[in-house]
XYZ file of C-alpha atoms in Angstrom:
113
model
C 0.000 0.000 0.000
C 1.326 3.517 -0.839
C 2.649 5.914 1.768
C -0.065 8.593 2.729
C 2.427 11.076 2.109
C 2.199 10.420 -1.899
C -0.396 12.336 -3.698
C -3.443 10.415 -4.357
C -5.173 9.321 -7.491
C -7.692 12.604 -8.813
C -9.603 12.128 -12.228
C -12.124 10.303 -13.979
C -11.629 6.945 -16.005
C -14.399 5.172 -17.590
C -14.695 1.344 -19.909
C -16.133 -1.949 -19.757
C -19.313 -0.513 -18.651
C -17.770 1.130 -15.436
C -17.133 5.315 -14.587
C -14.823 5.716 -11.582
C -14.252 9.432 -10.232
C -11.481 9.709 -7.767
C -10.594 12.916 -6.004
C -8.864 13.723 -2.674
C -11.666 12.488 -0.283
C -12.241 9.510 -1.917
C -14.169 8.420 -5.094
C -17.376 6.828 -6.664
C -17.837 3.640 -9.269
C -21.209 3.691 -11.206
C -21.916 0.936 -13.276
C -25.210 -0.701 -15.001
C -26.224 -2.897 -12.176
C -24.328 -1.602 -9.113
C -22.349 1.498 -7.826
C -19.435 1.609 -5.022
C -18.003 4.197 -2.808
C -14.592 4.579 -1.761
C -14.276 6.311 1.591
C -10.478 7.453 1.547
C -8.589 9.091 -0.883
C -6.564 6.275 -2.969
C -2.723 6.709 -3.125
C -0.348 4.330 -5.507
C 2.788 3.362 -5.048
C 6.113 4.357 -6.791
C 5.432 1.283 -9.055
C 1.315 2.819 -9.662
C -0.369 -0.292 -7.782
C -2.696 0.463 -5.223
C -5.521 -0.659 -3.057
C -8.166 0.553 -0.781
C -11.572 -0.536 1.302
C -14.723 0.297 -0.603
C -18.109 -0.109 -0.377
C -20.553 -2.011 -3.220
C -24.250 -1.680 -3.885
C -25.798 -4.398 -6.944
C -29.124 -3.269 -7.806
C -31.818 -5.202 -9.255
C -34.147 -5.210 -12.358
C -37.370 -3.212 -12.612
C -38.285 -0.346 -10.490
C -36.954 0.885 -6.940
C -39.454 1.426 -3.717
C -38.957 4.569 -2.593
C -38.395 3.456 0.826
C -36.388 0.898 -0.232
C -32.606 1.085 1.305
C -30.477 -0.831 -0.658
C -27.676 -2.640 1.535
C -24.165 -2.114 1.021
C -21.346 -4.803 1.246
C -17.765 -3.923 2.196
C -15.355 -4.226 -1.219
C -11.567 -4.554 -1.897
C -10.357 -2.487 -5.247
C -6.734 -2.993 -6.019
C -5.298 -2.324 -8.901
C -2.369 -0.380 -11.134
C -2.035 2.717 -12.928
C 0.331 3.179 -16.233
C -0.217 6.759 -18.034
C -3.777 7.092 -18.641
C -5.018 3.656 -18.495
C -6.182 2.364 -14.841
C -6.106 -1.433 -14.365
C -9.053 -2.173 -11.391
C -10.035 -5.346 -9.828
C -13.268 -4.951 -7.542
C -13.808 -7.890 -4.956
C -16.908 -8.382 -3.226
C -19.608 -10.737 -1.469
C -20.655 -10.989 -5.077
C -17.208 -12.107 -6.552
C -14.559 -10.830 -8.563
C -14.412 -7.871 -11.457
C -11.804 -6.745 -13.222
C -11.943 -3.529 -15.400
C -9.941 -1.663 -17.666
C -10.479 1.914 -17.899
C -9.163 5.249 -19.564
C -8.620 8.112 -18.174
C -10.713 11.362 -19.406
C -13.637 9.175 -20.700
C -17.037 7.824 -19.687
C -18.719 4.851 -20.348
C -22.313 4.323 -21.507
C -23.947 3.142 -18.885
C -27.210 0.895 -19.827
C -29.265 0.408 -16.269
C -30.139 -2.626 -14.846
C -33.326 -3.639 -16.810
């Protein structure tokens, strides 16, 4: 894990159906059928791996209650960071994702029908 004295990972990377948005606090990952929040800011290492605790929400088909609070699961992302393109493995309750994603773009997001 990367010394909290390095600057952590700002910007916005999007592909294979996922849009993360890091900044200094922490960041956000929307995708189709699920979304996760990252708590802490995420700082890589001299190499460009890192890791950090998130939190994931999968979502199902078909409408939402309103009162209906969906339950969050704690998460693992790790991965590594070479120029613009952001290697990122999510782990979760749910099992295993791995994403590639570029930075300055967004992906088209089609929501869980």
């Amino acid at each position: 894990m990367a010394s909290p004295k390095s600057t952590p990972l700002i910007g916005h990377w999007g592909g294979d159906r996922l849009n993360l948005e890091l900044t200094d606090k922490g960041g956000t990952m929307t995708l189709d059928c699920a979304s996760g929040t990252i708590a802490h800011p995420v700082h890589a290492d001299a190499s460009g791996h890192f890791e950090s605790k998130a939190e994931w929400r999968q979502y199902s088909p078909g409408p939402d209650q309103g009162d209906d609070r969906l339950a969050s699961e704690p998460a693992m992302i790790q991965g590594h960071i070479s120029g613009p393109t952001l290697h990122l493995t999510v782990s979760h309750k749910g099992g295993l994702q791995r994403f590639t994603l570029d930075q300055g773009k967004r992906a088209k997001l089609v929501r869980c029908l």
